[in-house]
mmCIF file of C-alpha atoms in Angstrom:
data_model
loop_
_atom_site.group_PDB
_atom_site.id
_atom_site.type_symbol
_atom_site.label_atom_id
_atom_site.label_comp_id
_atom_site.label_asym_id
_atom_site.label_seq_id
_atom_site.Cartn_x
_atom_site.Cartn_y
_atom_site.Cartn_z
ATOM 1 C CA UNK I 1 77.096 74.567 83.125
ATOM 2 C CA UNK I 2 78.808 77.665 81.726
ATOM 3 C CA UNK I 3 81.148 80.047 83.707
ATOM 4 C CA UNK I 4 81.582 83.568 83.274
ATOM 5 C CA UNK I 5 85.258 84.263 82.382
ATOM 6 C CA UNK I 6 87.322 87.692 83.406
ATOM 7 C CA UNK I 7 89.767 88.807 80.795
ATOM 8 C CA UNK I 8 92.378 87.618 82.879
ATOM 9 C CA UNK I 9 91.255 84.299 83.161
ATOM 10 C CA UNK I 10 92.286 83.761 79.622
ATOM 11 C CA UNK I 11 89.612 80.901 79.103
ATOM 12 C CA UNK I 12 89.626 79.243 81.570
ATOM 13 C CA UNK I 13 89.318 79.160 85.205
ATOM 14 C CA UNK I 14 90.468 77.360 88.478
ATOM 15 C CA UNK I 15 88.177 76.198 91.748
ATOM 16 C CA UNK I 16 88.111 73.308 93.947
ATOM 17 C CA UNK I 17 87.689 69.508 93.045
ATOM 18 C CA UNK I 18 84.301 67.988 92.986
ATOM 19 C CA UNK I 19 83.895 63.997 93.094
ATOM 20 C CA UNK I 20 82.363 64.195 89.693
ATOM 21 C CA UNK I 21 85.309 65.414 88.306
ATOM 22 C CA UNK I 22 86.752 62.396 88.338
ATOM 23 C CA UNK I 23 86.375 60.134 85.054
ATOM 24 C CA UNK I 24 87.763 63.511 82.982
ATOM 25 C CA UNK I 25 90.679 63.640 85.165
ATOM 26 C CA UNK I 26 91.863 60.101 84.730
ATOM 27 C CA UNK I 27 91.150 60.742 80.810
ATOM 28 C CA UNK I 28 93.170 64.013 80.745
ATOM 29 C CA UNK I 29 95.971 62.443 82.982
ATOM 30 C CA UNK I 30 96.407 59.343 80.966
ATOM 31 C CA UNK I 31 96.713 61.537 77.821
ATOM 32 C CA UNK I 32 98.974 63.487 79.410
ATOM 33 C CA UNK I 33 101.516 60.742 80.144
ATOM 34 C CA UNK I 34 101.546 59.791 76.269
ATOM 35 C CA UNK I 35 102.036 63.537 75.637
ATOM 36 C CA UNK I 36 105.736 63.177 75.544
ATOM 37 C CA UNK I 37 106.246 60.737 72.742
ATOM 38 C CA UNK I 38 108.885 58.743 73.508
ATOM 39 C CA UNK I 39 111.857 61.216 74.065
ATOM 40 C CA UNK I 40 112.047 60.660 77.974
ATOM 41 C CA UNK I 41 110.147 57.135 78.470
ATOM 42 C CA UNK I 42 109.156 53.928 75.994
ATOM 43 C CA UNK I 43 105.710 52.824 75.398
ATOM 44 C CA UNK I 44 105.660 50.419 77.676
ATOM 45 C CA UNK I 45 106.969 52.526 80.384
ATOM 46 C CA UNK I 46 104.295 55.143 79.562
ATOM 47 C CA UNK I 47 101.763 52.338 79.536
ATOM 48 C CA UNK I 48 102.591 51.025 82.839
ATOM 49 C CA UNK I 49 102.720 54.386 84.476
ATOM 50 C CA UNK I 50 98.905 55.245 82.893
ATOM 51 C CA UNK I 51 97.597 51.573 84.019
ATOM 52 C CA UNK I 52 95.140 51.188 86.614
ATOM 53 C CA UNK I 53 94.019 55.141 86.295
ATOM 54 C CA UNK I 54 90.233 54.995 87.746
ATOM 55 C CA UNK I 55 88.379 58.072 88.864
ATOM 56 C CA UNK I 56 87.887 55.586 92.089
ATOM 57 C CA UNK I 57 91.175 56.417 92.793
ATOM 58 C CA UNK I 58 91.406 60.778 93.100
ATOM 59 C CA UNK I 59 88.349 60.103 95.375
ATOM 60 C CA UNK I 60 90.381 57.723 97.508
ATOM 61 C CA UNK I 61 93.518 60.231 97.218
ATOM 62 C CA UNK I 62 91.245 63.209 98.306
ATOM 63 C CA UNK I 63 89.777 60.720 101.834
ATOM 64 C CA UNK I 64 93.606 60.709 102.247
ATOM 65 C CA UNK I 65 94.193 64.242 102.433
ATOM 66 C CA UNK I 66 94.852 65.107 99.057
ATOM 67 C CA UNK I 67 93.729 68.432 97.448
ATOM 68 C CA UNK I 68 92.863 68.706 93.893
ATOM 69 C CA UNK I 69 92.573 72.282 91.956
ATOM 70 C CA UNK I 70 91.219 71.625 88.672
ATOM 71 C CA UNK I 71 91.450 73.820 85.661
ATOM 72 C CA UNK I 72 87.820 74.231 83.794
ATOM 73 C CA UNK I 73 87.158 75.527 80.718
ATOM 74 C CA UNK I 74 83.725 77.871 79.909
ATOM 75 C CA UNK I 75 81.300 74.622 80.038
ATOM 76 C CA UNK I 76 82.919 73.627 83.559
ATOM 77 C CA UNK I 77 84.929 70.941 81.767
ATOM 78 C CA UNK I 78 88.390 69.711 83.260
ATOM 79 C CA UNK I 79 91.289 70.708 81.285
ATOM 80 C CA UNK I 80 94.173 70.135 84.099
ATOM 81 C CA UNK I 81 94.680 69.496 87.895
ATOM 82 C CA UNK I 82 97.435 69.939 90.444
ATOM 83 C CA UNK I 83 97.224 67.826 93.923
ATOM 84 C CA UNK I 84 98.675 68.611 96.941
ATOM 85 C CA UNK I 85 99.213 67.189 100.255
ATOM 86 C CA UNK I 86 100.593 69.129 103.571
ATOM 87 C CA UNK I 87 103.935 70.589 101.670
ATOM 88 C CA UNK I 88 104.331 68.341 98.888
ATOM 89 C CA UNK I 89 102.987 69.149 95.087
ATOM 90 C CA UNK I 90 101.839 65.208 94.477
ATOM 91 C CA UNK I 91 101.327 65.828 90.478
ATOM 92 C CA UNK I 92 100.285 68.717 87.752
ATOM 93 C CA UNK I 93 98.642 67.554 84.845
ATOM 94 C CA UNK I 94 97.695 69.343 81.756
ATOM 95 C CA UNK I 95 95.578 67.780 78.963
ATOM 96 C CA UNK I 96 97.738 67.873 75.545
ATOM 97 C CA UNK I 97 94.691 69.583 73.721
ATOM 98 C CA UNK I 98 95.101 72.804 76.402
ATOM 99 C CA UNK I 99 99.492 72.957 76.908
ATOM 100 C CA UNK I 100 101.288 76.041 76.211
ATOM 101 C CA UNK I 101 98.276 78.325 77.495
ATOM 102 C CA UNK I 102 99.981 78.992 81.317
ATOM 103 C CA UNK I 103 97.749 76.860 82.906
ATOM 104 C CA UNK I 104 100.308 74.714 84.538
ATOM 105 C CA UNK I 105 102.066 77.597 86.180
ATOM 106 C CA UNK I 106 98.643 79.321 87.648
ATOM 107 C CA UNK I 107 98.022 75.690 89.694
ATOM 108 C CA UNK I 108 101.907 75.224 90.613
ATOM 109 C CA UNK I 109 101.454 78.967 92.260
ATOM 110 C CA UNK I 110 97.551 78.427 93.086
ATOM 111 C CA UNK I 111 99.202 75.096 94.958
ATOM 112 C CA UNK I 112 102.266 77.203 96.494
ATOM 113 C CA UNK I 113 99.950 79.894 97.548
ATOM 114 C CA UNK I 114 97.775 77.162 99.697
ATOM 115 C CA UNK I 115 100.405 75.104 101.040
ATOM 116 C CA UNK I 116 102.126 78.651 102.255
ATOM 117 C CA UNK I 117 99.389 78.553 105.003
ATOM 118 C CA UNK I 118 100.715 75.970 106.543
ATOM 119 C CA UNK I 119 104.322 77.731 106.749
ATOM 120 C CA UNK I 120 106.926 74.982 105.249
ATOM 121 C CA UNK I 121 110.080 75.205 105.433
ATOM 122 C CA UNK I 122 110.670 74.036 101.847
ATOM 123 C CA UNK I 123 108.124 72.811 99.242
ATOM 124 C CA UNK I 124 108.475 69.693 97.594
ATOM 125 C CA UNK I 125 107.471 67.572 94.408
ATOM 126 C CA UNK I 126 108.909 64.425 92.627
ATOM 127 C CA UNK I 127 108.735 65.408 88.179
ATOM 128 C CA UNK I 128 109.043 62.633 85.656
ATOM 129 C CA UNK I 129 111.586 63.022 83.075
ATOM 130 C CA UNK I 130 109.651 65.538 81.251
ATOM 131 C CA UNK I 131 108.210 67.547 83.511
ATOM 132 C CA UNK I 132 111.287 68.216 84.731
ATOM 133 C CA UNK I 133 112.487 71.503 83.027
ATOM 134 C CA UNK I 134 108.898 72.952 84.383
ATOM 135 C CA UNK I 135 109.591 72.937 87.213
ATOM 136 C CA UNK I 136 112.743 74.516 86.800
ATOM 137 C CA UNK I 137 111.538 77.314 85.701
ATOM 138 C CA UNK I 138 109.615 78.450 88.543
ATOM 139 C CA UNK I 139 112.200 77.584 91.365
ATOM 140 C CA UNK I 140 112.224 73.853 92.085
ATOM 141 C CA UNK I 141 115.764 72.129 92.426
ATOM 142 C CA UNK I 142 116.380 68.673 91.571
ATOM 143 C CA UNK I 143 117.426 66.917 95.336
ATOM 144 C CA UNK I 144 118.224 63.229 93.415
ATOM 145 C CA UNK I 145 117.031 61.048 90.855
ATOM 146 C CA UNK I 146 115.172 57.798 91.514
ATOM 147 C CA UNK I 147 113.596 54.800 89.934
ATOM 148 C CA UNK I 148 110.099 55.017 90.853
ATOM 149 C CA UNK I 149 107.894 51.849 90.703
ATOM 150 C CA UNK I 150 104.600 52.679 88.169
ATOM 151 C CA UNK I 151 101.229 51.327 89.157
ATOM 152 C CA UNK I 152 102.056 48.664 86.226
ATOM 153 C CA UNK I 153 104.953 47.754 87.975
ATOM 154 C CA UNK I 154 107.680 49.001 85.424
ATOM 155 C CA UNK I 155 110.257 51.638 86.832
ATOM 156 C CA UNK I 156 110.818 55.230 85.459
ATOM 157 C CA UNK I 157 113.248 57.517 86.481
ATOM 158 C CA UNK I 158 112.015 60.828 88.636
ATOM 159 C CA UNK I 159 113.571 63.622 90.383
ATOM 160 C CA UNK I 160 113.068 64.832 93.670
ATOM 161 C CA UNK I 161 112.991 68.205 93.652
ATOM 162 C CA UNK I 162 112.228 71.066 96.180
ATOM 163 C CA UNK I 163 111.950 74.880 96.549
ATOM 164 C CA UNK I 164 115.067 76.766 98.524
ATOM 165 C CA UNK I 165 114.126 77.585 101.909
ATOM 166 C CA UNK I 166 111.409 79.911 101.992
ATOM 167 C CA UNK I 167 111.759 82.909 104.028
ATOM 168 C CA UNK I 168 108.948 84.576 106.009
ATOM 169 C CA UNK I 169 109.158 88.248 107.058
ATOM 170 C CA UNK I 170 108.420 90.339 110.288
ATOM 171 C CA UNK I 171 108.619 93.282 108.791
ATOM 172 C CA UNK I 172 107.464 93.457 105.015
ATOM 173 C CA UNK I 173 104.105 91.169 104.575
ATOM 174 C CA UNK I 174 104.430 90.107 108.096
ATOM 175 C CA UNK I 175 101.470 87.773 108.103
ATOM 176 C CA UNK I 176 102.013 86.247 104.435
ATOM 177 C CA UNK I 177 101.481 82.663 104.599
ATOM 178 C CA UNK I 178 99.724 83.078 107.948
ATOM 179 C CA UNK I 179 96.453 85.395 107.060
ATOM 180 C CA UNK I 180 94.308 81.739 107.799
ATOM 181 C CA UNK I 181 95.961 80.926 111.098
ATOM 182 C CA UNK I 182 95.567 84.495 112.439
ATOM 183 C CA UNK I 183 92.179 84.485 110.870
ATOM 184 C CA UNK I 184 91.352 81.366 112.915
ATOM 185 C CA UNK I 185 92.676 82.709 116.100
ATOM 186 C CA UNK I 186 90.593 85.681 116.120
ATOM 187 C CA UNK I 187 93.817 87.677 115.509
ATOM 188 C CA UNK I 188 93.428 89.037 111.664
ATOM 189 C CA UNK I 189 89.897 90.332 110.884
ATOM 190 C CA UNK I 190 90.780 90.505 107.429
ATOM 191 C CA UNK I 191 92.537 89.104 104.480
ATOM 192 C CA UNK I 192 93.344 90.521 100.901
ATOM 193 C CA UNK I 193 94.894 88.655 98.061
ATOM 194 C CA UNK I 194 95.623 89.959 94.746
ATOM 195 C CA UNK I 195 96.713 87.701 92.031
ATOM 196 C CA UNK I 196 96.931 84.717 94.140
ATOM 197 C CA UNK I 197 94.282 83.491 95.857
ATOM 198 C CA UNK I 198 94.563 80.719 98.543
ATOM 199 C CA UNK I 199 90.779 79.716 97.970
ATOM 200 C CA UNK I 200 91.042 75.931 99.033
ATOM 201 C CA UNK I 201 93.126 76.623 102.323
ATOM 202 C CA UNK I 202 89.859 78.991 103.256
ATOM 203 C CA UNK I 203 87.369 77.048 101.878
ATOM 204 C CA UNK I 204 86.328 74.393 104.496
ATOM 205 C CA UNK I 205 86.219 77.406 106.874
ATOM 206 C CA UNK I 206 83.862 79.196 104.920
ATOM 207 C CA UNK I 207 81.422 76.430 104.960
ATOM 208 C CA UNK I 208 81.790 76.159 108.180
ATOM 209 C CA UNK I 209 80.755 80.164 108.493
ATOM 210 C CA UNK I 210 84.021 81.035 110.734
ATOM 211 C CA UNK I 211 85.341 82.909 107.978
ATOM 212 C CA UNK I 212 83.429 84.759 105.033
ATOM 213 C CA UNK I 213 84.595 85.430 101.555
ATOM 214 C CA UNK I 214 83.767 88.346 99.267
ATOM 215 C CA UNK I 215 85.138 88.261 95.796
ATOM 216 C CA UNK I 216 87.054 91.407 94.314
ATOM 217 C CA UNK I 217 86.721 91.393 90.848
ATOM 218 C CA UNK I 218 87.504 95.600 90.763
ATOM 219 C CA UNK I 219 90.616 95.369 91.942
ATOM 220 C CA UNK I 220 91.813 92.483 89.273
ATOM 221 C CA UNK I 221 90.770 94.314 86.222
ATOM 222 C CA UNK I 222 92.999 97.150 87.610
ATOM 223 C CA UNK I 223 95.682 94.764 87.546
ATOM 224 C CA UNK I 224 95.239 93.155 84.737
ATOM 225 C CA UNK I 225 95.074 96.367 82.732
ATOM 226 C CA UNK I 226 98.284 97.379 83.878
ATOM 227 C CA UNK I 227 99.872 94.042 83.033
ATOM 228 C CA UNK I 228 98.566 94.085 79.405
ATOM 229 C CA UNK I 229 99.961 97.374 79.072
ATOM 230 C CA UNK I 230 103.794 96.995 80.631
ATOM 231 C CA UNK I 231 103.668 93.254 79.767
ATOM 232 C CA UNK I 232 103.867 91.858 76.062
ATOM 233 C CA UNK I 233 102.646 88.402 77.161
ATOM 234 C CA UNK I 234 99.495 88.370 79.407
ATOM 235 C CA UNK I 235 99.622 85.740 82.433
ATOM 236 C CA UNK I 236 96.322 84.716 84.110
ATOM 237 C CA UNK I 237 95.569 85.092 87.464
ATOM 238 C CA UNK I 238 93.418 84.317 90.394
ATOM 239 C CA UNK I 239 90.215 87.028 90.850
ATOM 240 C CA UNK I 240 91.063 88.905 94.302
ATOM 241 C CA UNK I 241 89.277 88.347 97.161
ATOM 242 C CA UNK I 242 89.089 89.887 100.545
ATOM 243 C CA UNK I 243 88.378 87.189 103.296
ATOM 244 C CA UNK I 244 86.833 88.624 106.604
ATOM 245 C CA UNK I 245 85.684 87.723 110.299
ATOM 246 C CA UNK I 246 81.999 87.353 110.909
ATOM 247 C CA UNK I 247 80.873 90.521 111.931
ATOM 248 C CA UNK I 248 83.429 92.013 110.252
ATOM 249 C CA UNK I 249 81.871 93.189 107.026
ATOM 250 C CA UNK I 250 81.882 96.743 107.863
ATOM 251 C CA UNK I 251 85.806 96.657 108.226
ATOM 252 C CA UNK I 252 86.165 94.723 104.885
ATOM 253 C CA UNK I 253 84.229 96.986 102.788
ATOM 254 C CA UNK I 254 86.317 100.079 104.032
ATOM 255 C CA UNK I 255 89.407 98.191 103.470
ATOM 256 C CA UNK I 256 87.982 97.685 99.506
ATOM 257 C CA UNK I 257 86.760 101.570 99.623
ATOM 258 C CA UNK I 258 90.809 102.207 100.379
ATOM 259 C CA UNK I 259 92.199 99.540 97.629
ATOM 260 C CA UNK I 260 90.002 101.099 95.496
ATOM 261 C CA UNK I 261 91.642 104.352 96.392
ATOM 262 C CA UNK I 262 94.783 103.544 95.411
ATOM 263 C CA UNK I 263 94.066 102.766 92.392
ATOM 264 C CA UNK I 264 93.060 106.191 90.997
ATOM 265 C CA UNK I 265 95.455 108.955 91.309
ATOM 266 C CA UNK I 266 96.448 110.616 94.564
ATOM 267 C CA UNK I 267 98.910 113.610 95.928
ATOM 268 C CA UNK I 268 102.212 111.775 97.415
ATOM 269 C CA UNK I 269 100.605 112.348 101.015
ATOM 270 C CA UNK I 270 97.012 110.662 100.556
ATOM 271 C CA UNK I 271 98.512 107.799 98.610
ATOM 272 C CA UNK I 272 100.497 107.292 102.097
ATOM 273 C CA UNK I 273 97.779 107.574 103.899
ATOM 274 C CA UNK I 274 95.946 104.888 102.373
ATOM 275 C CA UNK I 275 98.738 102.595 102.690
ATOM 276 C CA UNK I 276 98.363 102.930 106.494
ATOM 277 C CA UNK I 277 94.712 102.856 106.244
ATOM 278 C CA UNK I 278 95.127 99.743 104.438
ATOM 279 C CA UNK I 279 97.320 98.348 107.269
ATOM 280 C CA UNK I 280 95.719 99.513 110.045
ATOM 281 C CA UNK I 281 93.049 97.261 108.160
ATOM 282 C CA UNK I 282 94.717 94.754 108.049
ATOM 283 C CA UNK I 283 95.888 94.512 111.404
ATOM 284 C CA UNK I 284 99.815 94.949 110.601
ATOM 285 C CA UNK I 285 101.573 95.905 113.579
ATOM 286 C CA UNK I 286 102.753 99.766 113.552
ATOM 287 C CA UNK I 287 106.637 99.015 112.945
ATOM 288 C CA UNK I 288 105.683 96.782 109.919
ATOM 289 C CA UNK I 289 103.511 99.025 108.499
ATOM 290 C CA UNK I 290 105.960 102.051 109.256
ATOM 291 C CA UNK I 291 108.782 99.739 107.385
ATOM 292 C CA UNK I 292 106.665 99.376 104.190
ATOM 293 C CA UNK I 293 105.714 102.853 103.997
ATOM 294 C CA UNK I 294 109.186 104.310 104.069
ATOM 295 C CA UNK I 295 110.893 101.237 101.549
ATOM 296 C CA UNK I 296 107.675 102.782 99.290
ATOM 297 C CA UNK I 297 108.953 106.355 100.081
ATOM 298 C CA UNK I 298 112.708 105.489 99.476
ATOM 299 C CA UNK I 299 111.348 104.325 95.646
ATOM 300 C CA UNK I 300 109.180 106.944 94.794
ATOM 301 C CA UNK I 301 112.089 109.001 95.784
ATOM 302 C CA UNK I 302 114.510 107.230 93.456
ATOM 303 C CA UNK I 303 111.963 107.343 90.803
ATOM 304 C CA UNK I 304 110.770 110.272 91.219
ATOM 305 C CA UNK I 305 112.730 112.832 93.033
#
């Protein structure tokens, strides 16, 4: 099966586990343990951590309430996966052959992104040895160190480690990390996401037809383009998607009409405009939307004159 891949994907793409996924993730997992050499664990340590690595045993994780995002190359093929379970990142894993190509960070934020839904107070992950200055990077702080007991029985040491307490605002983004809760409630009617997309949060909800999904592919090439031209290393990201009510279509396509508006140029007073079109739209509550619109105006002005 091949997949069509936006420039921004950078070849490859992300969606939602399948059961037949399986067998290539215990493959790429158990070379990813080796990886390392032995800089940060021994052979036998590394052999006792990969032992007893079935495919049997994501589908058991998954009954459990784990959720896998797996990274697929052109042909469909898994290349990495991040799980996740209510607030805690339960392991990232990127096959040796695919490293240094920023797929690990797009599932640590595809994985942030989804867990945000469920508002946590902090996020949190245990990292081996080596995995630990990854997760560094993007905001994780080690809590303590540990033995942990492999599924060989052999100990490693591993760090807990967890986000600083994540702040949610009334004002700017008021319903970030909420969009699927309001959704649910009948109090949002739509949804936009940009870069990030929190596609397995809204996925079981979309089968279910209570909430309907219409991909934005537009908007992301604007984005990209401007990233490849004030950026001198391209990320990937998620394709955007605008998430809507049933019956609700007619509002989500003039919400895209708008985002589509801002895109091109506009006087000073219509690109205002369509920022409170756009969160009228979305349902923001006057004061919020009146609170972005002037911290825009305060920047142009700075900018600008």
């Amino acid at each position: 099966m091949k997949h069509t891949l936006y420039p921004w994907d950078r070849g490859f793409t992300l969606r939602s586990w399948r059961e037949e996924d399986s067998h290539a993730m215990a493959d790429l997992h158990r070379r990813s343990i080796f990886a390392s050499g032995e800089d940060h664990y021994t052979k036998e340590q590394q052999e006792s951590w990969a032992h007893g690595l079935t495919a049997n045993g994501y589908t058991e994780c998954a009954k459990d309430g784990e959720v896998y995002i797996v990274a697929v190359d052109e042909t469909d093929t898994p290349i990495a996966f991040c799980g996740y379970k209510n607030s805690e990142i339960c392991g990232l894993y990127v096959d040796p052959a695919h490293q240094g190509r920023d797929i690990g960070r797009r599932l640590l934020f595809r994985a942030f992104i989804n867990i945000s839904q469920i508002k946590p107070d902090k996020i949190t992950l245990s990292a081996s040895a080596p995995a630990k200055t990854f997760y560094e990077k993007y905001g994780y702080k080690s809590v303590g160190e540990r033995t942990y007991k492999t599924r060989g029985g052999i100990g490693i040491n591993v760090y807990d480690m967890e986000t600083d307490q994540i702040k949610y605002s009334d004002q700017l983004g008021p319903h970030n990390g909420r969009e699927l809760s309001l959704m649910l409630a009948g109090q949002k009617r739509v949804a936009f996401f940009d870069e990030l997309n929190p596609v397995e949060a809204f996925e079981p909800h979309i089968s279910e037809g209570k909430i309907c999904c219409h991909n934005f592919p537009e908007i992301s090439q604007d984005l990209y383009d401007l990233i490849k031209i004030r950026e001198s290393q391209l990320m990937s990201f998620d394709t955007a998607a605008l998430y809507y009510l049933p019956g609700e279509e007619a509002r989500m396509l003039e919400l895209k009409a708008a985002l589509l508006e801002l895109t091109q140029r506009n006087t000073r007073e219509r690109f205002f405009q369509l920022h409170r079109r756009v969160g009228k739209l979305l349902d923001y509550p006057d004061e919020a939307i009146n609170y972005y619109i002037e911290r825009r105006r305060q920047r142009l002005e700075e900018k600008h004159g």
